[in-house]
mmCIF file of C-alpha atoms in Angstrom:
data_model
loop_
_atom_site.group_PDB
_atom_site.id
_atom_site.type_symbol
_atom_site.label_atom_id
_atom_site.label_comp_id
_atom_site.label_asym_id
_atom_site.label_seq_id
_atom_site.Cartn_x
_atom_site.Cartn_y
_atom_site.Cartn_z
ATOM 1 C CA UNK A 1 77.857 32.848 -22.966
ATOM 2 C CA UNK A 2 80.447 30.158 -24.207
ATOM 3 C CA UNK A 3 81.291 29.050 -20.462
ATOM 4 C CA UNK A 4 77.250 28.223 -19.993
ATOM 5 C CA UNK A 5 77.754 26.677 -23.404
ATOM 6 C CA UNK A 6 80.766 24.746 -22.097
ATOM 7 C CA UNK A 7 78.541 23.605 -19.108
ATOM 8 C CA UNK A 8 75.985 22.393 -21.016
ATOM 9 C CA UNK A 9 78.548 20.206 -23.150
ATOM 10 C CA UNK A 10 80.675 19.003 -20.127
ATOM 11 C CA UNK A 11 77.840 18.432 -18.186
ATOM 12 C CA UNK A 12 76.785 14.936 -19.731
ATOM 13 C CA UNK A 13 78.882 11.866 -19.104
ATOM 14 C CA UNK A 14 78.462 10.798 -22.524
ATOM 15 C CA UNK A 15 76.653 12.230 -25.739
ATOM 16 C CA UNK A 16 75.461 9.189 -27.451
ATOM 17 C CA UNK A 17 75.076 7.988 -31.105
ATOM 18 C CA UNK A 18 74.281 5.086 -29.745
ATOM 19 C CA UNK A 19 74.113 3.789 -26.029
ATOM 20 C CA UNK A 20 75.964 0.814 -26.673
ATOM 21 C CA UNK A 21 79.232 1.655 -28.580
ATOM 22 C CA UNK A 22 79.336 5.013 -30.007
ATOM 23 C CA UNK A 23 79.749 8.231 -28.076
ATOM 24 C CA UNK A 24 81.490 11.126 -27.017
ATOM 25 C CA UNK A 25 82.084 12.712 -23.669
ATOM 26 C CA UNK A 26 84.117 15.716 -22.823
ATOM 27 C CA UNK A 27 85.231 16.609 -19.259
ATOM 28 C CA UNK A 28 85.220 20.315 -17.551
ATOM 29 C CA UNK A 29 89.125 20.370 -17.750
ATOM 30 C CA UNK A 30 89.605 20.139 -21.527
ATOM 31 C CA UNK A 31 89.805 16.516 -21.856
ATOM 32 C CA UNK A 32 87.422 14.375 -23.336
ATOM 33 C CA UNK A 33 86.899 10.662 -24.305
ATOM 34 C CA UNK A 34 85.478 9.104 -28.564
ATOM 35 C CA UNK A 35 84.379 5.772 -28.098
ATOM 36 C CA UNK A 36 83.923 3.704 -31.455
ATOM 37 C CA UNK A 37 82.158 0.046 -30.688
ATOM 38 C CA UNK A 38 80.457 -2.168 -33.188
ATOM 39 C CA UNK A 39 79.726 -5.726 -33.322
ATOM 40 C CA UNK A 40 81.600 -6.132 -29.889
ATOM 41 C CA UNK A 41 84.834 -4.595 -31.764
ATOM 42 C CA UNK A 42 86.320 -1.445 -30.166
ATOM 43 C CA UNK A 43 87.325 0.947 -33.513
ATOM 44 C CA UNK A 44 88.079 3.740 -31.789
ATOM 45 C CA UNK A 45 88.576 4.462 -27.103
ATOM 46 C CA UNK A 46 90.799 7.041 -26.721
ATOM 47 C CA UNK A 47 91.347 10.209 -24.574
ATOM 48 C CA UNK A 48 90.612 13.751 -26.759
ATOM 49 C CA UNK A 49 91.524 17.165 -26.061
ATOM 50 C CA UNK A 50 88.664 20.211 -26.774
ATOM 51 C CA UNK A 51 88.680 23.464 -26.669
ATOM 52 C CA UNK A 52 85.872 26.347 -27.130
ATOM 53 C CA UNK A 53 87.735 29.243 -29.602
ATOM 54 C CA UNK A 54 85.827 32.347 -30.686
ATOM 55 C CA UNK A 55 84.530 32.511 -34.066
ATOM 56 C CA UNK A 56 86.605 34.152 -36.517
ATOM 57 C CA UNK A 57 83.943 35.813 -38.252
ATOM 58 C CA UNK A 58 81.899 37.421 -35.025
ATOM 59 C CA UNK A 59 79.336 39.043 -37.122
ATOM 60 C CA UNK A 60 78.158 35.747 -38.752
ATOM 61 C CA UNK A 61 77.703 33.896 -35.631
ATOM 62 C CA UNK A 62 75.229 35.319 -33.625
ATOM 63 C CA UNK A 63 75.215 35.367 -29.546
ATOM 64 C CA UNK A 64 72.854 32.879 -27.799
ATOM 65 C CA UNK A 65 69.895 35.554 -27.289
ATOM 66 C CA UNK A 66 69.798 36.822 -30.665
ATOM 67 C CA UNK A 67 67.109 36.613 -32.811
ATOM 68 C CA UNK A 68 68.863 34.427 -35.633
ATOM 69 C CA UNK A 69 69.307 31.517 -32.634
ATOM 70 C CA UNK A 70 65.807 31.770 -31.093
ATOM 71 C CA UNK A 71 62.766 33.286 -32.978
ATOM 72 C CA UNK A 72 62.724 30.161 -35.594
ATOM 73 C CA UNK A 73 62.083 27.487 -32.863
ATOM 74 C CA UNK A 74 60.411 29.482 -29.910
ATOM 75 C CA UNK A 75 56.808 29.242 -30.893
ATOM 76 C CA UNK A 76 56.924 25.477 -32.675
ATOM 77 C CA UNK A 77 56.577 23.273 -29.743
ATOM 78 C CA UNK A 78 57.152 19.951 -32.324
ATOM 79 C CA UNK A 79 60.861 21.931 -33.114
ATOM 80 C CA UNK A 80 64.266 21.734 -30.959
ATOM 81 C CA UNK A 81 64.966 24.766 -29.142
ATOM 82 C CA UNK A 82 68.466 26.245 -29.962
ATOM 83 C CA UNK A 83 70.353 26.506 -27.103
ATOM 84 C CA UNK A 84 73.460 28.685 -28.632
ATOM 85 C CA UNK A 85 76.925 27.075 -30.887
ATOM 86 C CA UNK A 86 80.133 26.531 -29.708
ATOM 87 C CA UNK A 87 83.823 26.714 -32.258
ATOM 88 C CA UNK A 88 85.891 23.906 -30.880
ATOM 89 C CA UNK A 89 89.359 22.809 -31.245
ATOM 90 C CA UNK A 90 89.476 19.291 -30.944
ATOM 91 C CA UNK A 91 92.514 16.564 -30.846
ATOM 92 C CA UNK A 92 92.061 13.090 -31.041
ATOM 93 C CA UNK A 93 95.076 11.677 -28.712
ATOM 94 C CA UNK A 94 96.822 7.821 -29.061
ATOM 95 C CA UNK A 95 96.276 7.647 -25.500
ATOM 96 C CA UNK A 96 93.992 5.028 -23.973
ATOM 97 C CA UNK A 97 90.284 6.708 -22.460
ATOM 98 C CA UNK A 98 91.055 5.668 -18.189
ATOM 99 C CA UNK A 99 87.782 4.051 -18.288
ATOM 100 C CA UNK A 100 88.895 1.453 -21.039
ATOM 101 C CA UNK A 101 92.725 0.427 -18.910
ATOM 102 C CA UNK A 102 90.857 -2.946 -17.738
ATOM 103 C CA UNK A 103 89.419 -3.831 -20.965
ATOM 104 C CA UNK A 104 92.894 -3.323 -21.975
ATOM 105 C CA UNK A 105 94.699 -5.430 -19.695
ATOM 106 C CA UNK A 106 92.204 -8.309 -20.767
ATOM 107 C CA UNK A 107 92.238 -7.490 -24.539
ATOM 108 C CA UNK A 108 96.243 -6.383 -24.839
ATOM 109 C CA UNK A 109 96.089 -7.235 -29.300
ATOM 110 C CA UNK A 110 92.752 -5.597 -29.419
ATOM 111 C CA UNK A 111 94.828 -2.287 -27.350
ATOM 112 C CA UNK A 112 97.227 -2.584 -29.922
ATOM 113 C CA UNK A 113 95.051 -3.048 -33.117
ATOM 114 C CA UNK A 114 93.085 -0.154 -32.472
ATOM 115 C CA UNK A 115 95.919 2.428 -32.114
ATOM 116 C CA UNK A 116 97.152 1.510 -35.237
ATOM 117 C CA UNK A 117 94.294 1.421 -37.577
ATOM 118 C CA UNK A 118 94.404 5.476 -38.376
ATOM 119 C CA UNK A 119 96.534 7.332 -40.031
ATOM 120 C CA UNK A 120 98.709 10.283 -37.954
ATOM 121 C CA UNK A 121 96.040 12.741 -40.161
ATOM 122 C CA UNK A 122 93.932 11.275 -37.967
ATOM 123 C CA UNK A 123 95.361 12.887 -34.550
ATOM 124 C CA UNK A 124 96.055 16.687 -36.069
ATOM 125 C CA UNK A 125 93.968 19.407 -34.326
ATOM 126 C CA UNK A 126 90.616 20.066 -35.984
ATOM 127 C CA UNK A 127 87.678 22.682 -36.122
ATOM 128 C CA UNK A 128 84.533 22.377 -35.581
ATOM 129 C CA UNK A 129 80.805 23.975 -34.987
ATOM 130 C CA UNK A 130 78.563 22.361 -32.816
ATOM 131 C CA UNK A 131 75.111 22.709 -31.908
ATOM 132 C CA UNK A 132 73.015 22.420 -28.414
ATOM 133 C CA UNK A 133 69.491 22.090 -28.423
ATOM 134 C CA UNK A 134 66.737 20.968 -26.393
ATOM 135 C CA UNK A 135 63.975 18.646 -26.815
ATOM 136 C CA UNK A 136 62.566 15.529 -27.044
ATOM 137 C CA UNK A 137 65.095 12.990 -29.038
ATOM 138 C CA UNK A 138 66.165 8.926 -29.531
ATOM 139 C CA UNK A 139 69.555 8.124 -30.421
ATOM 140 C CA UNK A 140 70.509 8.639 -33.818
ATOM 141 C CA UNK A 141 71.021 4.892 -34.619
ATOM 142 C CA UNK A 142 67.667 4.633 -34.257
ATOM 143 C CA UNK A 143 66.248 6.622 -36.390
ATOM 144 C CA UNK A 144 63.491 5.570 -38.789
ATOM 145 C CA UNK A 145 63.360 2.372 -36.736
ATOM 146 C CA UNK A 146 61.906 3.964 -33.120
ATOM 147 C CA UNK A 147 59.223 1.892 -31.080
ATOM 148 C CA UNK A 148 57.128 3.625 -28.321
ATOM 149 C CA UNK A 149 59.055 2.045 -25.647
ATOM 150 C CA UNK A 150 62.756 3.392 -27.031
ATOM 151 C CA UNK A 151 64.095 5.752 -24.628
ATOM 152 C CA UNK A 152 64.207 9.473 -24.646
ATOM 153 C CA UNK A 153 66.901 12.518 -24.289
ATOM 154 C CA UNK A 154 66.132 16.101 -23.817
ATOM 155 C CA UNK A 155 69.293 17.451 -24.887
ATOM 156 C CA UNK A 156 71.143 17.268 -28.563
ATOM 157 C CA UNK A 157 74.695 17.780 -29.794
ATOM 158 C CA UNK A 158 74.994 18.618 -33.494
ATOM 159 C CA UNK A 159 78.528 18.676 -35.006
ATOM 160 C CA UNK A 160 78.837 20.188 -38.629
ATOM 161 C CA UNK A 161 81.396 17.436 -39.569
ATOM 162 C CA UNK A 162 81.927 14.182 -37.400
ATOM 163 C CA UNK A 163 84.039 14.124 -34.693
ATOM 164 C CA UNK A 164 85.233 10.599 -35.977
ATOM 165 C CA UNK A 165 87.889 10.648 -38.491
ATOM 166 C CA UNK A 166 86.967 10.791 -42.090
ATOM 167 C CA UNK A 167 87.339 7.836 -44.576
ATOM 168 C CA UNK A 168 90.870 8.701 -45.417
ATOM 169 C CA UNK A 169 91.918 8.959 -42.070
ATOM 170 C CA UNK A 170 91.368 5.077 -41.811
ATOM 171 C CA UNK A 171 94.358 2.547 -42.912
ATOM 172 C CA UNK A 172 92.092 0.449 -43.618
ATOM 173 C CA UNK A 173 88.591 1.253 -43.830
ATOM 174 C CA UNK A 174 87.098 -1.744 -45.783
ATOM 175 C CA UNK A 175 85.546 -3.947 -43.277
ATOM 176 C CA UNK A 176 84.052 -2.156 -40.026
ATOM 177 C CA UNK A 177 84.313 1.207 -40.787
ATOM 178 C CA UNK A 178 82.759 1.216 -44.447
ATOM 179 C CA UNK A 179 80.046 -1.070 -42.691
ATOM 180 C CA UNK A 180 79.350 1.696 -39.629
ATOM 181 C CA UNK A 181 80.555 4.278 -41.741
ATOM 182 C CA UNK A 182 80.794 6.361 -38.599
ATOM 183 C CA UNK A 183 82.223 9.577 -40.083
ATOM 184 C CA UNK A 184 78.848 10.500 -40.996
ATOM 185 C CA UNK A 185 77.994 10.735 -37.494
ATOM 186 C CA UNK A 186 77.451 14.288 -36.626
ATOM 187 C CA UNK A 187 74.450 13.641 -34.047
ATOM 188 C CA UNK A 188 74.693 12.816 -30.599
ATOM 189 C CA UNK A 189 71.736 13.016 -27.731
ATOM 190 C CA UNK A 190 72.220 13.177 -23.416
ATOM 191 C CA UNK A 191 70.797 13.600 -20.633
ATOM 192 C CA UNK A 192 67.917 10.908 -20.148
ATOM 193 C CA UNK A 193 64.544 12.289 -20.154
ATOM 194 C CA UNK A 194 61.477 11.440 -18.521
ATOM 195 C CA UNK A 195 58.773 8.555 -19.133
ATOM 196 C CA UNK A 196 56.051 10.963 -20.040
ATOM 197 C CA UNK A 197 58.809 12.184 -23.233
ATOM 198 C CA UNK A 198 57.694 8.441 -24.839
ATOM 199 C CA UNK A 199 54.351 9.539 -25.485
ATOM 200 C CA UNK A 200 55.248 12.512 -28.195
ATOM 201 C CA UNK A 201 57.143 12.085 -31.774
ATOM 202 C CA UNK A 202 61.196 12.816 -31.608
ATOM 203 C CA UNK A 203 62.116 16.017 -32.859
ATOM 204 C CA UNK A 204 64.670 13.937 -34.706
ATOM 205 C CA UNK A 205 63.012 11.785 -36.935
ATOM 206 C CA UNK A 206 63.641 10.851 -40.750
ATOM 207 C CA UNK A 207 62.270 14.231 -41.672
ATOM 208 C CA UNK A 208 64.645 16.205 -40.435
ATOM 209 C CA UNK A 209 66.883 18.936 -41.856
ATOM 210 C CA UNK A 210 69.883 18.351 -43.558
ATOM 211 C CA UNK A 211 71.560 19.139 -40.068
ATOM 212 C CA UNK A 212 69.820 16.752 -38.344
ATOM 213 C CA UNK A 213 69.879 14.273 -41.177
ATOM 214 C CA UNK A 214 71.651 10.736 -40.008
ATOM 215 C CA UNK A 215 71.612 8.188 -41.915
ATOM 216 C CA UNK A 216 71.462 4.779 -40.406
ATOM 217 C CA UNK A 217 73.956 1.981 -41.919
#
């Protein structure tokens, strides 16, 4: 069940907070890429390393199939249906993401700036649980400011902490980071669904549960 899990999660080229800086992607062979824009300034581009681990307590995290994952969400049509949860190791890396080498070359201080703007906290190995589901979703940074024309995604990734390092990971957080204040980012959405998806609410509006809660900054 984990590798159809893993499938799901590799499958996307990029989960997205938002389409135009802030996303994460991870590749079939354990690496992955956390991308960090805002206001044209590049926070965070750097290659990760994931893993899926079993859960150490097997008994309080129930197989995709079981009734704890499925029966609240199969007969609510206006609810995300849970797909299954993953345990991941993942480690944040100091090493470039390949797709970011020409920005680089063009932006050598900027290359520089970001690698040293976290602490080495910020690169141990962490845990975490994540969520699939499917449905009908916007982009996180756009919640509780949607328009009928704002594209849809039929697939969501729900972290229980963010995958972006925590305040006191930061050197210096004061600035960009207490503005974006991305470590409360613990939703991302993929795979682009169709036109028709425009014409119903987003499962992941400001009403939401506490795990789909996302507060916009």
């Amino acid at each position: 069940m984990n590798e159809a899990l893993c499938s799901i999660l590799s499958g996307e080229e990029d989960w997205h907070f938002d389409e135009e800086g802030r996303s994460i992607r991870f590749n079939k062979d354990g690496t992955g890429e956390l991308e960090c824009r805002c206001n044209l300034n590049y926070w965070i581009l750097a290659e990760l390393e994931w893993k899926s681990v079993k859960p150490q307590d097997t008994e309080s995290s129930p197989t995709l199939g079981s009734s704890d994952q499925t029966t609240t969400v199969k007969n609510d049509s206006s609810q995300p249906e849970l797909l299954g949860k993953l345990d991941l190791e993942m480690t944040l890396t100091r090493r470039l993401a390949g797709r970011a080498r020409r920005w680089a070359e063009l932006h050598p201080e900027n290359e520089k700036y970001m690698n040293q703007s976290l602490t080495d906290d910020a690169y141990w190995t962490k845990s975490y649980t994540v969520r699939i589901e499917r449905g009908n979703f916007i982009q996180p940074c756009y919640i509780g400011h949607q328009s009928s024309d704002t594209q849809r995604y039929s697939v969501r990734l729900l972290f229980d902490k963010s995958p972006y390092p925590p305040r006191p990971e930061w050197k210096n957080p004061q600035g960009g980071p207490d503005e974006g204040q991305f470590w409360d980012h613990v939703e991302f959405v993929g795979r682009a669904a169709p036109d028709s998806a425009r014409r119903q609410r987003p499962m992941n509006g400001p009403t939401a549960s506490s795990w789909n809660n996302c507060v916009v900054s």
